[in-house]
């Protein structure tokens, strides 16, 4: 998957309704209020470095890091 800073990206999964933070390439992403337990809609942060990046999702239960890398264009 890839996207430019400012682009909207959908992350699919389960139990995502408790997510409190999403970080792409070390930069905090904005989480949309249209997110649900099955999908997170986030905006690629302007400060995300161009190139491949990991996505980290944080909830009260802990953190999960993407297995596949995301490309910031």
PDB file of N, CA and C in Angstrom:
ATOM      1  N   UNK A   1       0.842  -1.185   0.000  1.00  0.00           N
ATOM      2  CA  UNK A   1       0.000   0.000   0.000  1.00  0.00           C
ATOM      3  C   UNK A   1       0.881   1.239   0.000  1.00  0.00           C
ATOM      4  N   UNK A   2       0.354   2.329  -0.530  1.00  0.00           N
ATOM      5  CA  UNK A   2       1.112   3.568  -0.553  1.00  0.00           C
ATOM      6  C   UNK A   2       0.187   4.764  -0.516  1.00  0.00           C
ATOM      7  N   UNK A   3       0.743   5.903  -0.148  1.00  0.00           N
ATOM      8  CA  UNK A   3      -0.019   7.145  -0.117  1.00  0.00           C
ATOM      9  C   UNK A   3       0.883   8.320   0.182  1.00  0.00           C
ATOM     10  N   UNK A   4       0.468   9.475  -0.279  1.00  0.00           N
ATOM     11  CA  UNK A   4       1.223  10.707  -0.056  1.00  0.00           C
ATOM     12  C   UNK A   4       0.753  11.376   1.240  1.00  0.00           C
ATOM     13  N   UNK A   5       1.584  12.221   1.841  1.00  0.00           N
ATOM     14  CA  UNK A   5       1.127  12.983   3.007  1.00  0.00           C
ATOM     15  C   UNK A   5      -0.161  13.740   2.673  1.00  0.00           C
ATOM     16  N   UNK A   6      -1.123  13.656   3.583  1.00  0.00           N
ATOM     17  CA  UNK A   6      -2.422  14.278   3.372  1.00  0.00           C
ATOM     18  C   UNK A   6      -3.455  13.331   2.794  1.00  0.00           C
ATOM     19  N   UNK A   7      -3.013  12.189   2.269  1.00  0.00           N
ATOM     20  CA  UNK A   7      -3.945  11.208   1.688  1.00  0.00           C
ATOM     21  C   UNK A   7      -4.647  10.423   2.785  1.00  0.00           C
ATOM     22  N   UNK A   8      -5.846   9.964   2.484  1.00  0.00           N
ATOM     23  CA  UNK A   8      -6.605   9.126   3.404  1.00  0.00           C
ATOM     24  C   UNK A   8      -6.298   7.667   3.118  1.00  0.00           C
ATOM     25  N   UNK A   9      -6.046   6.900   4.173  1.00  0.00           N
ATOM     26  CA  UNK A   9      -5.708   5.486   4.063  1.00  0.00           C
ATOM     27  C   UNK A   9      -6.627   4.698   4.984  1.00  0.00           C
ATOM     28  N   UNK A  10      -7.084   3.536   4.523  1.00  0.00           N
ATOM     29  CA  UNK A  10      -7.922   2.665   5.342  1.00  0.00           C
ATOM     30  C   UNK A  10      -7.106   1.462   5.795  1.00  0.00           C
ATOM     31  N   UNK A  11      -7.124   1.211   7.097  1.00  0.00           N
ATOM     32  CA  UNK A  11      -6.454   0.057   7.692  1.00  0.00           C
ATOM     33  C   UNK A  11      -7.550  -0.888   8.154  1.00  0.00           C
ATOM     34  N   UNK A  12      -7.546  -2.111   7.639  1.00  0.00           N
ATOM     35  CA  UNK A  12      -8.579  -3.085   7.997  1.00  0.00           C
ATOM     36  C   UNK A  12      -8.066  -4.039   9.064  1.00  0.00           C
ATOM     37  N   UNK A  13      -8.980  -4.475   9.943  1.00  0.00           N
ATOM     38  CA  UNK A  13      -8.615  -5.398  11.005  1.00  0.00           C
ATOM     39  C   UNK A  13      -9.812  -5.692  11.887  1.00  0.00           C
ATOM     40  N   UNK A  14      -9.544  -6.087  13.110  1.00  0.00           N
ATOM     41  CA  UNK A  14     -10.607  -6.363  14.077  1.00  0.00           C
ATOM     42  C   UNK A  14     -10.287  -5.635  15.382  1.00  0.00           C
ATOM     43  N   UNK A  15     -11.319  -5.374  16.155  1.00  0.00           N
ATOM     44  CA  UNK A  15     -11.174  -4.722  17.463  1.00  0.00           C
ATOM     45  C   UNK A  15     -10.421  -3.394  17.379  1.00  0.00           C
ATOM     46  N   UNK A  16     -10.691  -2.631  16.344  1.00  0.00           N
ATOM     47  CA  UNK A  16      -9.996  -1.361  16.140  1.00  0.00           C
ATOM     48  C   UNK A  16     -10.699  -0.171  16.792  1.00  0.00           C
ATOM     49  N   UNK A  17     -11.859  -0.413  17.403  1.00  0.00           N
ATOM     50  CA  UNK A  17     -12.616   0.694  17.988  1.00  0.00           C
ATOM     51  C   UNK A  17     -11.955   1.290  19.220  1.00  0.00           C
ATOM     52  N   UNK A  18     -10.964   0.627  19.792  1.00  0.00           N
ATOM     53  CA  UNK A  18     -10.281   1.166  20.965  1.00  0.00           C
ATOM     54  C   UNK A  18      -8.949   1.817  20.650  1.00  0.00           C
ATOM     55  N   UNK A  19      -8.669   2.023  19.372  1.00  0.00           N
ATOM     56  CA  UNK A  19      -7.372   2.581  18.973  1.00  0.00           C
ATOM     57  C   UNK A  19      -7.284   4.048  19.396  1.00  0.00           C
ATOM     58  N   UNK A  20      -6.157   4.388  20.019  1.00  0.00           N
ATOM     59  CA  UNK A  20      -5.955   5.763  20.478  1.00  0.00           C
ATOM     60  C   UNK A  20      -4.876   6.491  19.687  1.00  0.00           C
ATOM     61  N   UNK A  21      -4.056   5.747  18.915  1.00  0.00           N
ATOM     62  CA  UNK A  21      -3.009   6.388  18.124  1.00  0.00           C
ATOM     63  C   UNK A  21      -2.593   5.509  16.960  1.00  0.00           C
ATOM     64  N   UNK A  22      -2.268   6.160  15.846  1.00  0.00           N
ATOM     65  CA  UNK A  22      -1.695   5.497  14.681  1.00  0.00           C
ATOM     66  C   UNK A  22      -0.471   6.308  14.275  1.00  0.00           C
ATOM     67  N   UNK A  23       0.650   5.616  14.100  1.00  0.00           N
ATOM     68  CA  UNK A  23       1.899   6.274  13.722  1.00  0.00           C
ATOM     69  C   UNK A  23       2.385   5.656  12.415  1.00  0.00           C
ATOM     70  N   UNK A  24       2.697   6.505  11.435  1.00  0.00           N
ATOM     71  CA  UNK A  24       3.213   6.051  10.146  1.00  0.00           C
ATOM     72  C   UNK A  24       4.613   6.618   9.991  1.00  0.00           C
ATOM     73  N   UNK A  25       5.601   5.727   9.937  1.00  0.00           N
ATOM     74  CA  UNK A  25       6.977   6.182   9.774  1.00  0.00           C
ATOM     75  C   UNK A  25       7.449   7.111  10.867  1.00  0.00           C
ATOM     76  N   UNK A  26       6.968   6.929  12.079  1.00  0.00           N
ATOM     77  CA  UNK A  26       7.380   7.757  13.204  1.00  0.00           C
ATOM     78  C   UNK A  26       6.579   9.029  13.392  1.00  0.00           C
ATOM     79  N   UNK A  27       5.611   9.284  12.503  1.00  0.00           N
ATOM     80  CA  UNK A  27       4.795  10.503  12.602  1.00  0.00           C
ATOM     81  C   UNK A  27       3.349  10.144  12.947  1.00  0.00           C
ATOM     82  N   UNK A  28       2.758  10.914  13.837  1.00  0.00           N
ATOM     83  CA  UNK A  28       1.377  10.693  14.283  1.00  0.00           C
ATOM     84  C   UNK A  28       0.382  10.963  13.154  1.00  0.00           C
ATOM     85  N   UNK A  29      -0.491  10.000  12.885  1.00  0.00           N
ATOM     86  CA  UNK A  29      -1.537  10.151  11.862  1.00  0.00           C
ATOM     87  C   UNK A  29      -2.846  10.554  12.534  1.00  0.00           C
ATOM     88  N   UNK A  30      -3.644  11.341  11.840  1.00  0.00           N
ATOM     89  CA  UNK A  30      -4.970  11.717  12.346  1.00  0.00           C
ATOM     90  C   UNK A  30      -5.940  10.577  12.060  1.00  0.00           C
ATOM     91  N   UNK A  31      -6.739  10.212  13.068  1.00  0.00           N
ATOM     92  CA  UNK A  31      -7.730   9.150  12.921  1.00  0.00           C
ATOM     93  C   UNK A  31      -9.087   9.797  12.657  1.00  0.00           C
ATOM     94  N   UNK A  32      -9.752   9.362  11.596  1.00  0.00           N
ATOM     95  CA  UNK A  32     -11.055   9.910  11.222  1.00  0.00           C
ATOM     96  C   UNK A  32     -12.153   9.399  12.148  1.00  0.00           C
ATOM     97  N   UNK A  33     -13.182  10.209  12.324  1.00  0.00           N
ATOM     98  CA  UNK A  33     -14.327   9.775  13.136  1.00  0.00           C
ATOM     99  C   UNK A  33     -15.203   8.781  12.376  1.00  0.00           C
ATOM    100  N   UNK A  34     -14.869   8.456  11.133  1.00  0.00           N
ATOM    101  CA  UNK A  34     -15.615   7.433  10.384  1.00  0.00           C
ATOM    102  C   UNK A  34     -15.035   6.041  10.620  1.00  0.00           C
ATOM    103  N   UNK A  35     -14.016   5.939  11.461  1.00  0.00           N
ATOM    104  CA  UNK A  35     -13.409   4.650  11.771  1.00  0.00           C
ATOM    105  C   UNK A  35     -14.388   3.781  12.550  1.00  0.00           C
ATOM    106  N   UNK A  36     -14.239   2.456  12.385  1.00  0.00           N
ATOM    107  CA  UNK A  36     -15.105   1.494  13.063  1.00  0.00           C
ATOM    108  C   UNK A  36     -14.249   0.402  13.701  1.00  0.00           C
ATOM    109  N   UNK A  37     -14.888  -0.593  14.292  1.00  0.00           N
ATOM    110  CA  UNK A  37     -14.158  -1.721  14.881  1.00  0.00           C
ATOM    111  C   UNK A  37     -13.437  -2.542  13.818  1.00  0.00           C
ATOM    112  N   UNK A  38     -13.875  -2.458  12.567  1.00  0.00           N
ATOM    113  CA  UNK A  38     -13.288  -3.255  11.486  1.00  0.00           C
ATOM    114  C   UNK A  38     -12.348  -2.467  10.583  1.00  0.00           C
ATOM    115  N   UNK A  39     -12.353  -1.133  10.702  1.00  0.00           N
ATOM    116  CA  UNK A  39     -11.464  -0.338   9.842  1.00  0.00           C
ATOM    117  C   UNK A  39     -11.108   0.983  10.494  1.00  0.00           C
ATOM    118  N   UNK A  40      -9.867   1.386  10.257  1.00  0.00           N
ATOM    119  CA  UNK A  40      -9.402   2.705  10.688  1.00  0.00           C
ATOM    120  C   UNK A  40      -9.203   3.543   9.439  1.00  0.00           C
ATOM    121  N   UNK A  41      -9.708   4.747   9.458  1.00  0.00           N
ATOM    122  CA  UNK A  41      -9.485   5.678   8.365  1.00  0.00           C
ATOM    123  C   UNK A  41      -8.560   6.756   8.925  1.00  0.00           C
ATOM    124  N   UNK A  42      -7.359   6.837   8.361  1.00  0.00           N
ATOM    125  CA  UNK A  42      -6.359   7.777   8.872  1.00  0.00           C
ATOM    126  C   UNK A  42      -5.809   8.629   7.740  1.00  0.00           C
ATOM    127  N   UNK A  43      -5.230   9.755   8.110  1.00  0.00           N
ATOM    128  CA  UNK A  43      -4.578  10.642   7.154  1.00  0.00           C
ATOM    129  C   UNK A  43      -3.074  10.482   7.291  1.00  0.00           C
ATOM    130  N   UNK A  44      -2.397  10.243   6.163  1.00  0.00           N
ATOM    131  CA  UNK A  44      -0.942  10.128   6.180  1.00  0.00           C
ATOM    132  C   UNK A  44      -0.388  11.471   6.668  1.00  0.00           C
ATOM    133  N   UNK A  45       0.412  11.453   7.729  1.00  0.00           N
ATOM    134  CA  UNK A  45       0.899  12.711   8.293  1.00  0.00           C
ATOM    135  C   UNK A  45       1.865  13.450   7.367  1.00  0.00           C
ATOM    136  N   UNK A  46       1.820  14.762   7.419  1.00  0.00           N
ATOM    137  CA  UNK A  46       2.710  15.596   6.606  1.00  0.00           C
ATOM    138  C   UNK A  46       4.181  15.342   6.953  1.00  0.00           C
ATOM    139  N   UNK A  47       4.457  14.960   8.189  1.00  0.00           N
ATOM    140  CA  UNK A  47       5.832  14.737   8.618  1.00  0.00           C
ATOM    141  C   UNK A  47       6.324  13.315   8.379  1.00  0.00           C
ATOM    142  N   UNK A  48       5.494  12.459   7.764  1.00  0.00           N
ATOM    143  CA  UNK A  48       5.933  11.089   7.466  1.00  0.00           C
ATOM    144  C   UNK A  48       7.036  11.138   6.411  1.00  0.00           C
ATOM    145  N   UNK A  49       8.150  10.462   6.653  1.00  0.00           N
ATOM    146  CA  UNK A  49       9.252  10.504   5.688  1.00  0.00           C
ATOM    147  C   UNK A  49       8.914   9.727   4.422  1.00  0.00           C
ATOM    148  N   UNK A  50       9.341  10.248   3.282  1.00  0.00           N
ATOM    149  CA  UNK A  50       9.113   9.561   2.008  1.00  0.00           C
ATOM    150  C   UNK A  50       9.916   8.270   2.007  1.00  0.00           C
ATOM    151  N   UNK A  51       9.282   7.191   1.523  1.00  0.00           N
ATOM    152  CA  UNK A  51       9.921   5.879   1.486  1.00  0.00           C
ATOM    153  C   UNK A  51       9.086   4.862   2.230  1.00  0.00           C
ATOM    154  N   UNK A  52       9.680   3.712   2.519  1.00  0.00           N
ATOM    155  CA  UNK A  52       8.925   2.666   3.207  1.00  0.00           C
ATOM    156  C   UNK A  52       8.846   2.967   4.698  1.00  0.00           C
ATOM    157  N   UNK A  53       7.712   2.621   5.274  1.00  0.00           N
ATOM    158  CA  UNK A  53       7.472   2.903   6.689  1.00  0.00           C
ATOM    159  C   UNK A  53       6.612   1.815   7.302  1.00  0.00           C
ATOM    160  N   UNK A  54       6.794   1.614   8.578  1.00  0.00           N
ATOM    161  CA  UNK A  54       5.909   0.718   9.324  1.00  0.00           C
ATOM    162  C   UNK A  54       4.764   1.543   9.896  1.00  0.00           C
ATOM    163  N   UNK A  55       3.636   0.886  10.093  1.00  0.00           N
ATOM    164  CA  UNK A  55       2.482   1.526  10.731  1.00  0.00           C
ATOM    165  C   UNK A  55       2.321   0.891  12.112  1.00  0.00           C
ATOM    166  N   UNK A  56       2.259   1.726  13.137  1.00  0.00           N
ATOM    167  CA  UNK A  56       2.054   1.256  14.507  1.00  0.00           C
ATOM    168  C   UNK A  56       0.688   1.735  14.986  1.00  0.00           C
ATOM    169  N   UNK A  57      -0.100   0.790  15.499  1.00  0.00           N
ATOM    170  CA  UNK A  57      -1.440   1.085  16.010  1.00  0.00           C
ATOM    171  C   UNK A  57      -1.416   0.835  17.514  1.00  0.00           C
ATOM    172  N   UNK A  58      -1.864   1.823  18.280  1.00  0.00           N
ATOM    173  CA  UNK A  58      -1.831   1.720  19.741  1.00  0.00           C
ATOM    174  C   UNK A  58      -3.238   1.792  20.309  1.00  0.00           C
ATOM    175  N   UNK A  59      -3.519   0.883  21.252  1.00  0.00           N
ATOM    176  CA  UNK A  59      -4.779   0.914  21.999  1.00  0.00           C
ATOM    177  C   UNK A  59      -4.433   0.748  23.470  1.00  0.00           C
ATOM    178  N   UNK A  60      -5.446   0.747  24.316  1.00  0.00           N
ATOM    179  CA  UNK A  60      -5.213   0.550  25.749  1.00  0.00           C
ATOM    180  C   UNK A  60      -4.608  -0.832  26.018  1.00  0.00           C
ATOM    181  N   UNK A  61      -4.833  -1.782  25.103  1.00  0.00           N
ATOM    182  CA  UNK A  61      -4.330  -3.147  25.264  1.00  0.00           C
ATOM    183  C   UNK A  61      -2.873  -3.305  24.845  1.00  0.00           C
ATOM    184  N   UNK A  62      -2.337  -2.339  24.100  1.00  0.00           N
ATOM    185  CA  UNK A  62      -0.953  -2.443  23.661  1.00  0.00           C
ATOM    186  C   UNK A  62      -0.765  -1.923  22.249  1.00  0.00           C
ATOM    187  N   UNK A  63       0.325  -2.354  21.619  1.00  0.00           N
ATOM    188  CA  UNK A  63       0.650  -1.897  20.267  1.00  0.00           C
ATOM    189  C   UNK A  63       0.715  -3.061  19.298  1.00  0.00           C
ATOM    190  N   UNK A  64       0.414  -2.749  18.038  1.00  0.00           N
ATOM    191  CA  UNK A  64       0.599  -3.693  16.945  1.00  0.00           C
ATOM    192  C   UNK A  64       1.346  -2.960  15.842  1.00  0.00           C
ATOM    193  N   UNK A  65       2.301  -3.638  15.238  1.00  0.00           N
ATOM    194  CA  UNK A  65       3.091  -3.050  14.156  1.00  0.00           C
ATOM    195  C   UNK A  65       2.798  -3.832  12.892  1.00  0.00           C
ATOM    196  N   UNK A  66       2.631  -3.090  11.796  1.00  0.00           N
ATOM    197  CA  UNK A  66       2.298  -3.718  10.516  1.00  0.00           C
ATOM    198  C   UNK A  66       3.371  -4.716  10.115  1.00  0.00           C
ATOM    199  N   UNK A  67       2.930  -5.806   9.498  1.00  0.00           N
ATOM    200  CA  UNK A  67       3.848  -6.801   8.977  1.00  0.00           C
ATOM    201  C   UNK A  67       4.412  -6.317   7.637  1.00  0.00           C
ATOM    202  N   UNK A  68       3.526  -5.770   6.817  1.00  0.00           N
ATOM    203  CA  UNK A  68       3.954  -5.221   5.527  1.00  0.00           C
ATOM    204  C   UNK A  68       4.253  -3.742   5.680  1.00  0.00           C
ATOM    205  N   UNK A  69       5.224  -3.277   4.928  1.00  0.00           N
ATOM    206  CA  UNK A  69       5.584  -1.860   4.995  1.00  0.00           C
ATOM    207  C   UNK A  69       4.668  -1.032   4.092  1.00  0.00           C
ATOM    208  N   UNK A  70       4.430   0.179   4.520  1.00  0.00           N
ATOM    209  CA  UNK A  70       3.640   1.155   3.792  1.00  0.00           C
ATOM    210  C   UNK A  70       4.627   2.092   3.110  1.00  0.00           C
ATOM    211  N   UNK A  71       4.310   2.515   1.889  1.00  0.00           N
ATOM    212  CA  UNK A  71       5.201   3.433   1.176  1.00  0.00           C
ATOM    213  C   UNK A  71       4.607   4.833   1.174  1.00  0.00           C
ATOM    214  N   UNK A  72       5.346   5.763   1.753  1.00  0.00           N
ATOM    215  CA  UNK A  72       4.947   7.169   1.720  1.00  0.00           C
ATOM    216  C   UNK A  72       5.542   7.748   0.442  1.00  0.00           C
ATOM    217  N   UNK A  73       4.674   8.314  -0.400  1.00  0.00           N
ATOM    218  CA  UNK A  73       5.142   8.807  -1.704  1.00  0.00           C
ATOM    219  C   UNK A  73       5.332  10.309  -1.721  1.00  0.00           C
TER     220      UNK A  73
END
